[in-house]
Each structure stands twice: as structure tokens, then as C-alpha cells.
Amino acid sequence: LGSCTMKLNATSELTPISKPEFANLHPFAPAYQTQGYFELIKELHDDLCEVTGYDAVSFQPNSGAQGEYAGLMAIRAYQHDVGQGHRDVCLVPVSAHGTNPASAQMAGMTVVVVKTMPNGEIDMADVKEKCEKYKKNLSCIMITYPSTYGVFEPSVRELCETIHDYGGQVYLDGANMNAMVGVCKPGKFGADVSHLNLHKTFCIPHGGGGPGVGPIGVKAHLAPFLPGHDVQPPIETDYPGARPFGQVSAAPYGSALILPISWAYIKLMGADALRSATQVAILNANYMAKRLEEHYPIMFRNDNGFCAHEFILDTRNFPGTTVGVMDIAKRLQDYGFHGPTTSWPVVNTLMIEPTESEDKAEIDRFCDALISIRQEIQEIQDGTADIDINVVKNSPHTMEAITGDIWDRPYSRKKAAFPLPWLTSSKKIWPACARVDDAYGDQHVFCTCPPIEAYSISDLETPPVLQ
């Protein structure tokens, strides 16, 4: 899943949070009862400062988007404190993370979009033009590094210096921190604040809406303005001179229960292994891009032909067919794979991020599946497969369909369900349902709640007795 960093969540990291000493601790328990937990939080704080190059970290935000909001509010509080509260313009490049403009608007800022160049890099000429145009009101810029297009910005230092020269701050979105840990530190090359996704880079499992921890790291001048708490001030703002802008979560440390997962991950890995994980994540992405480049165009790479930890496959143009990105994603289910991120950040494309967790054999199987699907598309283009009734457009194929008495499709059951040799009946992961019309479902929302009549007890012979 591109830009989602779904990686291995080791059992050894997850086990502690099921223990009552962690699981049953109340967020507002007295300090004398939580000394061990505070020690863990302090160590994790110091480790994240070391990893990022920042001077202070707040664990209060519960998600990356909430971290963005908290970081921007810290910037606004700082600028108000130094007599520059009029600064409210936030520059957001086209290649930035999708939640950035929304967070800026929630923080009361005016969003100004910055162009990107055809290779995916931020257009520095446009940055300088926008800085000059809005120099009196420039508050900050929000960049994602590496960018959401999957490239490292070679001009990132120049960009940070330019923003600072015009009196602004640099918010660096940490969604892609899995390409930086142990290799580079945002706090060292010019960023003022970042959020981290502990539920991505630092191994807290996520999906389906949670859980998440989106702590923000800041340079020293922003530290006094980190979020506080009215009931129990967190340690990072519990000192004379701290001027927290407010709070963003109900509890002082947000989702504190799951912090032991990231603490354990960092301690078990150590500095060398953390760096190695980043290097392998980047290597895996480039290996996959190289294997697939003869079959699908790779959209963005740097001048040396490399991507960062993720890359975008262009699936927008298969002349002579009606195949689109969703068809490929659905067909991948027949090969036993969940589809990667579809249509983001570029519509009708696939964004792939393998991370360091997959071994070469699994990466090769995924590449083999995509290459095989490209060959199936070629059959449509060559006219050997029907343009509408083919193995790609009809995917995915369920066990019920494959084993049913009736098979009226112009391709074999084997081609539908077992297209490659390593897909055998003993290893097959069957799709749970066949093709559904995604767009129709999105556009025709209906309530699945039972009707009010279903709650009636009038038909019961004896009404229930309330105790």
C-alpha cells in the first residue's frame, strides 16, 4: 500500500500491551503509580529526537492528520508570541500528502498551492515566486519528504532556507519517514516540525481506522508551544515558560497504551538495524520498479533513475481495451494479493510501497503477478481475448464461481483461478466475493440498520421483564 507503510508487526513488540500493567492503567492515574510508564515515554521521546534531529516530541496527537494540525497550531502560537500573528499563508506543493491542505485550513490558514515539475520534484522557481508574493503573510510550507510521488527532493535544503529567509516555518510531513530513519534527519536539514506515524514507520499495526499515534517533533523554538493538558500536563510542557496552544486529545499522551510497541521496536532493532531497514525498504522499491519498468511505465524517478521507498505504476493507457486501474487491482486478488494504493496521488495509477518486511521471493511473486496481468491485457489488445468478457474485466473469481456447474466464460477455469505455477489449490487465497460496482456503491448510500419495527415487542406473548 503506497504511502501507508504496512510493515511487519512482530509478536514480541505486541505482547506487552496485553499485560494488565500496561492495558489497565488509567490515563489520569497519579504520577507515583506511573513511574515506569513515564520512564518508557521519556526513553521513546529521546529515541525519536535522536532519529529525527528534533529537540522535543509530543505524543498527544492520535493520528498523522492530528499531528499535522498540532504542528501547525504550534507554529501559529509561536508566530503570535513573536508578534507575527498576521502570518497565515501556508504553501502546499502538489506533491505533498493529501491531508496537508485540510490540516492547514483547520488551523485557520490560507492554502496556496505550489507547482511540481514533470519529474515530480517541487518547482523551486514557483516556491520563490510564491514566497515573494506572500512575503508579508507567509506562515509556513508543508512538504512531504520523500514526496508522495516517491522521490527525494534534491533541493530540500534550499527550499528550507528560502522559506526561513522569508520568515516562514517548514512543516515536513513524516508519512514517509520509513525512507529516512537512520539515513537522514529532518531536523538537521532545515525542517522545524514534523509528525511521525508510529503506526507506520515504528510498527504499531494500523488499518480500519486505528489505532494510531502521530507524535510531533519540533525544534527548540517551537517546543514551548507543544500541546498541553488542563488536567495532567504532559512532561514536555510541564515546566516554567511553556506556553501550550491547547490540547488535541482527551488524554495527555494520546494513545499511550500502544507506545510500548514502538519502544520495543526501536530497542530490539538498535541504530544499525534501523538504518538497514530503511536501506532495504528503498532497495526493495527500486528492485520492483526495475523489474516492472518493461511492462508498465514508472511515473517519477530522480535524475539517476531511482525512486525512494515507493513508486507509481502508470496504468492509465492500454489502447484497444477498457482496462483501468481497478481492473488490475481486482485481478490481483486472483493471484492472492491485496491491491496497492489505487488512484492516489495520481488518478488511475498504482502506488506500491513494499517496505523492508517482504523477502525477495514474495516481492518476485508480486512482480510476477503484475507482469502476468500485463500479458493478459496484451491478449485483449491483440484481439485474442474479448474486450469486455475477459479474465481481467471479470475478476476476481470466487471459489463458488470456479467450482460451479455452469461455466460460460471464454477462458478456462484454470486461467481464472490458477494463472501461475505457484498458485496451487493448497496455497490459493480465494477472494471473498466477485466483482462489485464500486462507483455505484459510493454514489447510492443506503441504511443497513433494521427498521424500527424490528425493535417492537408487541408480537411477543410475554414482554421481557426488566430487572
Coordinates of C-alpha atoms in Angstrom, one line a residue:
L1 CA 0.0 0.0 0.0
G2 CA 1.8 3.1 -1.2
S3 CA 2.3 5.8 1.4
C4 CA 0.7 3.6 4.1
T5 CA 3.8 1.7 5.2
M6 CA 2.1 -1.6 6.1
K7 CA 5.1 -3.5 7.6
L8 CA 5.7 -6.4 9.9
N9 CA 4.3 -6.0 13.4
A10 CA 6.3 -8.5 15.5
T11 CA 4.6 -10.5 18.2
S12 CA 7.4 -9.7 20.6
E13 CA 6.6 -6.0 20.2
L14 CA 2.8 -6.5 20.6
T15 CA 2.8 -8.8 23.6
P16 CA 3.5 -6.2 26.4
I17 CA 0.4 -4.2 25.7
S18 CA -1.9 -7.1 26.6
K19 CA -0.4 -7.2 30.1
P20 CA -2.6 -5.6 32.7
E21 CA 0.3 -3.4 33.9
F22 CA 0.0 -1.6 30.6
A23 CA -3.5 -2.3 29.5
N24 CA -5.3 -1.4 32.7
L25 CA -3.5 1.9 33.5
H26 CA -5.9 4.9 33.6
P27 CA -4.7 7.9 31.5
F28 CA -5.1 10.1 34.6
A29 CA -3.5 7.7 37.2
P30 CA -1.4 9.6 39.8
A31 CA 2.2 10.1 38.8
Y32 CA 3.5 7.9 41.7
Q33 CA 1.7 5.0 40.1
T34 CA 3.0 5.5 36.6
Q35 CA 6.8 6.0 37.1
G36 CA 7.6 3.0 34.9
Y37 CA 5.4 4.2 32.1
F38 CA 6.9 7.7 32.3
E39 CA 10.3 6.2 32.0
L40 CA 9.2 4.4 28.8
I41 CA 7.7 7.5 27.4
K42 CA 10.9 9.5 28.2
E43 CA 13.1 6.9 26.5
L44 CA 10.9 6.8 23.5
H45 CA 10.9 10.6 23.4
D46 CA 14.7 10.7 23.5
D47 CA 15.0 8.0 20.8
L48 CA 12.6 9.8 18.4
C49 CA 14.6 13.1 19.0
E50 CA 17.7 11.2 18.0
V51 CA 16.1 9.7 14.9
T52 CA 14.6 12.9 13.7
G53 CA 17.1 15.6 14.8
Y54 CA 14.4 17.5 16.7
D55 CA 14.6 18.8 20.2
A56 CA 11.3 17.8 21.7
V57 CA 8.4 15.5 20.9
S58 CA 4.7 15.5 21.9
F59 CA 2.9 12.1 21.9
Q60 CA -0.6 13.6 22.3
P61 CA -1.8 13.5 18.6
N62 CA -3.7 10.3 17.8
S63 CA -3.1 10.3 14.1
G64 CA -0.9 11.7 11.4
A65 CA -3.5 14.2 10.4
Q66 CA -4.0 15.3 14.1
G67 CA -0.2 15.6 14.3
E68 CA -0.3 17.9 11.3
Y69 CA -2.9 20.1 13.0
A70 CA -1.0 20.1 16.2
G71 CA 2.3 21.1 14.5
L72 CA 0.6 23.9 12.6
M73 CA -1.0 25.2 15.7
A74 CA 2.4 25.2 17.4
I75 CA 3.7 27.3 14.5
R76 CA 0.8 29.7 14.8
A77 CA 1.2 30.0 18.6
Y78 CA 4.9 30.7 18.1
Q79 CA 4.3 33.4 15.5
H80 CA 1.7 35.0 17.7
D81 CA 4.2 35.0 20.5
V82 CA 6.8 36.8 18.5
G83 CA 4.4 39.4 17.2
Q84 CA 3.8 37.9 13.8
G85 CA 0.3 36.6 14.3
H86 CA -0.8 38.1 10.9
R87 CA 1.1 35.3 9.1
D88 CA -1.5 32.9 7.9
V89 CA -0.4 31.7 4.4
C90 CA 0.5 28.1 4.1
L91 CA 2.3 26.9 0.9
V92 CA 1.4 23.3 -0.1
P93 CA 3.1 21.6 -3.1
V94 CA 1.0 19.4 -5.4
S95 CA 3.3 16.5 -4.3
A96 CA 2.5 16.9 -0.6
H97 CA 0.5 14.4 1.4
G98 CA -3.3 14.6 0.8
T99 CA -4.3 15.7 4.3
N100 CA -1.9 18.7 4.3
P101 CA -4.2 21.4 2.8
A102 CA -7.1 20.2 5.0
S103 CA -5.0 20.5 8.2
A104 CA -3.8 24.0 7.2
Q105 CA -7.4 25.1 6.7
M106 CA -8.4 23.7 10.1
A107 CA -5.6 25.7 11.6
G108 CA -7.1 28.8 10.1
M109 CA -4.6 29.2 7.3
T110 CA -5.0 30.2 3.7
V111 CA -3.6 27.5 1.4
V112 CA -1.6 28.4 -1.6
V113 CA -0.6 25.6 -4.0
V114 CA 3.0 25.2 -5.2
K115 CA 3.7 23.6 -8.6
T116 CA 5.8 20.5 -9.2
M117 CA 7.9 19.7 -12.2
P118 CA 7.3 16.9 -14.6
N119 CA 9.8 14.6 -12.8
G120 CA 7.8 15.1 -9.5
E121 CA 10.1 17.5 -7.8
I122 CA 9.0 20.7 -6.2
D123 CA 9.3 23.7 -8.6
M124 CA 11.7 25.9 -6.7
A125 CA 11.1 28.8 -9.1
D126 CA 7.4 28.7 -8.1
V127 CA 8.3 28.4 -4.4
K128 CA 10.4 31.6 -4.6
E129 CA 7.7 33.4 -6.7
K130 CA 5.0 32.5 -4.1
C131 CA 7.3 33.4 -1.2
E132 CA 7.9 36.9 -2.7
K133 CA 4.2 37.3 -3.5
Y134 CA 3.1 36.4 0.1
K135 CA 6.2 37.5 2.0
K136 CA 4.3 39.7 4.5
N137 CA 1.9 36.9 5.4
L138 CA 3.9 33.7 4.8
S139 CA 3.5 31.4 7.8
C140 CA 4.9 28.1 6.6
I141 CA 5.2 25.5 3.9
M142 CA 4.1 21.8 4.2
I143 CA 6.3 19.4 2.3
T144 CA 6.4 15.6 2.3
Y145 CA 9.9 14.1 2.1
P146 CA 10.4 11.9 0.2
S147 CA 7.5 13.3 -1.7
T148 CA 4.2 11.5 -2.2
Y149 CA 5.4 10.9 -5.8
G150 CA 8.1 8.6 -4.3
V151 CA 11.2 10.8 -4.9
F152 CA 13.7 12.5 -2.7
E153 CA 13.7 16.3 -3.2
P154 CA 17.3 17.3 -4.1
S155 CA 16.5 20.9 -3.3
V156 CA 15.1 20.3 0.2
R157 CA 17.9 22.3 1.9
E158 CA 17.5 25.2 -0.5
L159 CA 13.7 25.1 0.0
C160 CA 14.0 25.2 3.8
E161 CA 16.5 28.1 3.6
T162 CA 14.2 30.0 1.2
I163 CA 11.2 29.7 3.5
H164 CA 13.2 30.8 6.5
D165 CA 14.6 33.8 4.6
Y166 CA 11.1 34.9 4.2
G167 CA 10.2 34.5 7.8
G168 CA 8.3 31.2 7.5
Q169 CA 8.5 27.8 9.1
V170 CA 8.9 24.4 7.4
Y171 CA 6.5 21.6 8.3
L172 CA 7.8 18.3 7.0
D173 CA 5.2 15.6 6.8
G174 CA 6.7 12.4 8.3
A175 CA 4.4 10.0 6.5
N176 CA 7.4 8.7 4.5
M177 CA 9.8 8.5 7.4
N178 CA 10.4 4.8 6.6
A179 CA 12.7 6.1 3.9
M180 CA 14.7 8.3 6.3
V181 CA 15.3 6.5 9.6
G182 CA 19.0 6.2 10.2
V183 CA 19.8 7.8 6.9
C184 CA 18.8 11.5 7.3
K185 CA 17.2 13.7 9.9
P186 CA 14.6 16.3 9.0
G187 CA 15.6 18.4 12.0
K188 CA 19.1 18.6 10.6
F189 CA 18.4 19.7 7.0
G190 CA 16.1 22.6 7.8
A191 CA 12.6 21.4 8.9
D192 CA 11.1 23.0 12.0
V193 CA 8.4 20.5 12.8
S194 CA 7.2 17.0 11.6
H195 CA 4.7 14.5 12.6
L196 CA 5.7 10.8 12.8
N197 CA 3.4 7.9 12.2
L198 CA 4.3 5.4 14.9
H199 CA 1.5 3.2 13.4
K200 CA 3.5 3.1 10.2
T201 CA 7.3 3.6 10.5
F202 CA 7.5 2.3 14.0
C203 CA 5.5 -0.8 13.8
I204 CA 2.2 -0.2 15.5
P205 CA -0.3 -2.1 13.4
H206 CA -3.0 0.0 11.7
G207 CA -5.8 -0.2 9.3
G208 CA -9.6 0.1 9.5
G209 CA -9.3 3.4 11.3
G210 CA -6.8 2.8 14.0
P211 CA -5.1 2.6 16.3
G212 CA -2.7 5.4 15.6
V213 CA -0.1 7.7 17.2
G214 CA 1.0 10.8 15.3
P215 CA 3.6 12.5 17.6
I216 CA 5.1 15.7 16.5
G217 CA 8.8 16.5 16.8
V218 CA 9.9 20.2 16.9
K219 CA 12.9 22.4 17.0
A220 CA 13.7 24.2 20.3
H221 CA 11.9 27.5 19.4
L222 CA 8.6 25.6 18.9
A223 CA 8.9 23.4 22.0
P224 CA 7.2 25.7 24.4
F225 CA 4.1 25.7 22.2
L226 CA 3.5 21.9 22.1
P227 CA 0.0 20.7 23.1
G228 CA -0.6 20.7 26.9
H229 CA -3.4 19.3 29.0
D230 CA -5.7 21.0 31.5
V231 CA -5.9 18.1 33.9
Q232 CA -2.5 16.5 33.7
P233 CA 0.2 18.4 31.8
P234 CA 2.5 16.1 29.8
I235 CA 6.1 16.2 30.8
E236 CA 7.2 18.1 27.6
T237 CA 5.1 21.1 28.6
D238 CA 5.2 20.9 32.3
Y239 CA 7.8 23.5 33.1
P240 CA 8.0 27.3 33.6
G241 CA 7.9 29.1 30.4
A242 CA 5.9 26.5 28.5
R243 CA 3.0 28.1 26.6
P244 CA 1.0 25.3 25.1
F245 CA -1.5 26.3 22.4
G246 CA -4.2 24.0 23.9
Q247 CA -4.8 20.2 23.6
V248 CA -5.7 17.9 20.7
S249 CA -6.6 14.7 22.6
A250 CA -8.6 13.8 25.7
A251 CA -5.6 12.2 27.3
P252 CA -2.2 13.9 27.9
Y253 CA -0.3 11.2 25.9
G254 CA -2.9 10.3 23.4
S255 CA -3.0 6.6 22.7
A256 CA -0.4 5.8 25.4
L257 CA -1.3 2.2 25.6
I258 CA 0.4 1.3 22.3
L259 CA 3.6 3.3 22.8
P260 CA 5.4 0.2 24.2
I261 CA 5.2 -1.3 20.7
S262 CA 7.3 1.4 19.2
W263 CA 9.6 1.5 22.2
A264 CA 10.2 -2.3 21.8
Y265 CA 10.7 -2.0 18.1
I266 CA 13.5 0.7 18.5
K267 CA 15.2 -1.1 21.4
L268 CA 15.1 -4.5 19.6
M269 CA 16.4 -3.1 16.4
G270 CA 19.1 -0.7 17.5
A271 CA 20.6 2.0 15.4
D272 CA 22.4 -0.2 12.8
A273 CA 19.3 -2.3 12.1
L274 CA 17.0 0.7 11.9
R275 CA 19.3 2.1 9.2
S276 CA 19.5 -1.2 7.5
A277 CA 15.7 -1.4 7.4
T278 CA 15.4 1.9 5.7
Q279 CA 18.1 0.9 3.1
V280 CA 16.3 -2.4 2.4
A281 CA 12.9 -0.6 2.0
I282 CA 14.5 1.7 -0.6
L283 CA 16.3 -1.2 -2.3
N284 CA 13.1 -3.3 -2.5
A285 CA 11.2 -0.4 -4.1
N286 CA 13.9 0.1 -6.7
Y287 CA 14.2 -3.6 -7.4
M288 CA 10.5 -3.8 -8.1
A289 CA 10.5 -0.7 -10.2
K290 CA 13.3 -2.2 -12.3
R291 CA 11.5 -5.5 -12.8
L292 CA 8.3 -3.8 -13.8
E293 CA 9.6 -1.0 -16.0
E294 CA 9.5 -3.1 -19.2
H295 CA 5.8 -3.8 -18.6
Y296 CA 4.4 -0.6 -17.1
P297 CA 5.7 3.0 -17.2
I298 CA 7.2 4.2 -13.9
M299 CA 5.9 7.7 -13.4
F300 CA 8.5 9.5 -11.2
R301 CA 12.2 8.9 -10.7
N302 CA 15.2 11.1 -9.9
D303 CA 17.9 12.1 -12.5
N304 CA 19.7 8.9 -11.7
G305 CA 16.7 6.7 -12.5
F306 CA 15.9 5.8 -8.9
C307 CA 12.9 6.2 -6.7
A308 CA 12.7 6.4 -2.9
H309 CA 10.8 3.8 -0.9
E310 CA 7.7 3.7 -3.1
F311 CA 6.9 4.2 -6.8
I312 CA 3.9 4.8 -9.1
L313 CA 2.9 2.5 -11.9
D314 CA 1.1 4.2 -14.7
T315 CA -1.9 2.1 -15.6
R316 CA -3.8 4.8 -17.5
N317 CA -3.4 3.9 -21.1
F318 CA -3.9 0.4 -22.6
P319 CA -5.0 1.2 -26.2
G320 CA -7.7 -1.0 -27.6
T321 CA -9.0 -2.0 -24.1
T322 CA -11.3 -0.7 -21.4
V323 CA -8.9 -1.9 -18.7
G324 CA -8.4 0.5 -15.8
V325 CA -6.6 0.6 -12.5
M326 CA -9.5 -1.0 -10.6
D327 CA -9.5 -4.0 -13.0
I328 CA -5.8 -4.6 -12.3
A329 CA -6.4 -4.3 -8.5
K330 CA -9.3 -6.7 -8.7
R331 CA -7.4 -9.2 -10.8
L332 CA -4.5 -9.2 -8.2
Q333 CA -7.0 -10.8 -5.8
D334 CA -7.0 -13.9 -8.1
Y335 CA -3.2 -14.0 -7.6
G336 CA -3.6 -13.8 -3.8
F337 CA -2.6 -10.2 -3.4
H338 CA -4.4 -7.2 -2.0
G339 CA -4.3 -4.3 -4.5
P340 CA -1.8 -1.5 -3.8
T341 CA -3.0 2.1 -3.3
T342 CA -5.1 3.0 -6.3
S343 CA -5.7 6.4 -8.0
W344 CA -3.6 8.3 -5.5
P345 CA -1.7 10.6 -5.7
V346 CA -2.3 10.2 -9.5
V347 CA -5.7 9.1 -10.7
N348 CA -5.8 5.7 -12.4
T349 CA -2.4 4.6 -11.2
L350 CA -1.0 2.1 -8.7
M351 CA 1.3 3.3 -5.9
I352 CA 3.5 0.5 -4.5
E353 CA 5.5 0.5 -1.2
P354 CA 7.0 -2.9 -0.4
T355 CA 8.7 -1.8 2.9
E356 CA 11.6 -3.9 4.3
S357 CA 9.3 -6.6 5.6
E358 CA 8.9 -8.7 2.5
D359 CA 11.6 -11.1 1.3
K360 CA 12.7 -11.3 -2.3
A361 CA 10.6 -14.4 -3.0
E362 CA 7.4 -12.6 -2.0
I363 CA 8.4 -9.5 -3.9
D364 CA 9.1 -11.6 -7.0
R365 CA 5.7 -13.3 -6.7
F366 CA 4.0 -9.9 -6.6
C367 CA 6.0 -8.7 -9.6
D368 CA 5.2 -12.0 -11.5
A369 CA 1.5 -11.4 -10.8
L370 CA 1.6 -7.8 -12.2
I371 CA 3.6 -9.0 -15.3
S372 CA 1.2 -11.8 -15.9
I373 CA -1.7 -9.4 -15.7
R374 CA 0.0 -7.1 -18.2
Q375 CA 0.2 -10.1 -20.5
E376 CA -3.5 -10.7 -20.1
I377 CA -4.1 -7.1 -21.0
Q378 CA -1.9 -7.6 -24.1
E379 CA -4.2 -10.5 -25.1
I380 CA -7.1 -8.1 -25.2
Q381 CA -5.0 -5.6 -27.2
D382 CA -4.0 -8.3 -29.7
G383 CA -7.7 -9.4 -30.1
T384 CA -7.2 -12.9 -28.7
A385 CA -9.4 -12.0 -25.7
D386 CA -12.8 -10.3 -25.8
I387 CA -12.7 -6.6 -25.0
D388 CA -15.5 -7.0 -22.4
I389 CA -15.6 -10.6 -21.3
N390 CA -12.1 -11.5 -20.3
V391 CA -10.2 -12.7 -17.3
V392 CA -9.2 -9.2 -16.2
K393 CA -12.6 -7.4 -16.5
N394 CA -14.4 -10.4 -14.9
S395 CA -12.0 -10.6 -11.9
P396 CA -11.9 -11.5 -9.1
H397 CA -13.1 -15.1 -9.4
T398 CA -14.5 -16.8 -6.3
M399 CA -14.4 -20.4 -5.3
E400 CA -18.2 -20.6 -5.9
A401 CA -17.8 -19.4 -9.5
I402 CA -14.8 -21.7 -10.2
T403 CA -16.4 -24.8 -8.8
G404 CA -20.0 -24.1 -10.0
D405 CA -21.8 -26.4 -12.5
I406 CA -22.1 -23.6 -15.1
W407 CA -19.0 -22.0 -16.7
D408 CA -19.9 -19.9 -19.7
R409 CA -16.8 -17.7 -20.0
P410 CA -14.4 -17.8 -23.0
Y411 CA -11.4 -18.7 -20.9
S412 CA -10.6 -21.7 -18.7
R413 CA -11.2 -22.0 -15.0
K414 CA -7.5 -22.7 -14.6
K415 CA -6.6 -19.4 -16.3
A416 CA -9.1 -17.6 -14.0
A417 CA -8.0 -19.1 -10.7
F418 CA -4.6 -20.6 -11.2
P419 CA -2.8 -18.4 -13.7
L420 CA 0.8 -19.0 -12.4
P421 CA 2.5 -22.3 -11.4
W422 CA 2.9 -21.2 -7.7
L423 CA -0.8 -20.7 -7.4
T424 CA -1.9 -24.2 -6.3
S425 CA -5.1 -25.3 -4.5
S426 CA -3.2 -25.7 -1.3
K427 CA -1.8 -22.2 -1.4
K428 CA -4.7 -20.4 -3.1
I429 CA -6.2 -17.4 -1.2
W430 CA -9.7 -17.1 -2.5
P431 CA -11.5 -13.8 -3.0
A432 CA -14.5 -13.5 -0.7
C433 CA -16.8 -12.0 -3.3
A434 CA -16.9 -11.4 -7.0
R435 CA -16.8 -8.0 -8.8
V436 CA -18.9 -5.2 -7.3
D437 CA -19.6 -1.9 -8.8
D438 CA -17.6 0.4 -6.5
A439 CA -18.8 3.7 -8.1
Y440 CA -22.4 2.7 -7.8
G441 CA -22.0 1.8 -4.1
D442 CA -20.3 5.1 -3.4
Q443 CA -23.0 7.1 -5.1
H444 CA -26.0 5.2 -3.7
V445 CA -25.7 5.1 0.0
F446 CA -28.4 3.3 1.9
C447 CA -29.0 2.4 5.5
T448 CA -28.4 -1.2 6.6
C449 CA -30.0 -0.6 10.0
P450 CA -33.0 -2.8 10.8
P451 CA -36.3 -0.9 10.5
I452 CA -37.8 0.5 13.7
E453 CA -40.5 -2.2 13.6
A454 CA -37.8 -4.8 14.2
Y455 CA -37.4 -3.5 17.7
S456 CA -41.1 -3.9 18.6
I457 CA -42.1 -6.4 21.3
S458 CA -45.8 -6.2 20.6
D459 CA -45.8 -9.6 18.9
L460 CA -44.2 -11.4 21.8
E461 CA -46.5 -13.4 24.0
T462 CA -44.8 -12.2 27.2
P463 CA -43.0 -8.9 27.3
P464 CA -39.5 -9.1 28.8
V465 CA -39.2 -8.3 32.5
L466 CA -36.8 -5.5 33.3
Q467 CA -34.7 -6.4 36.3

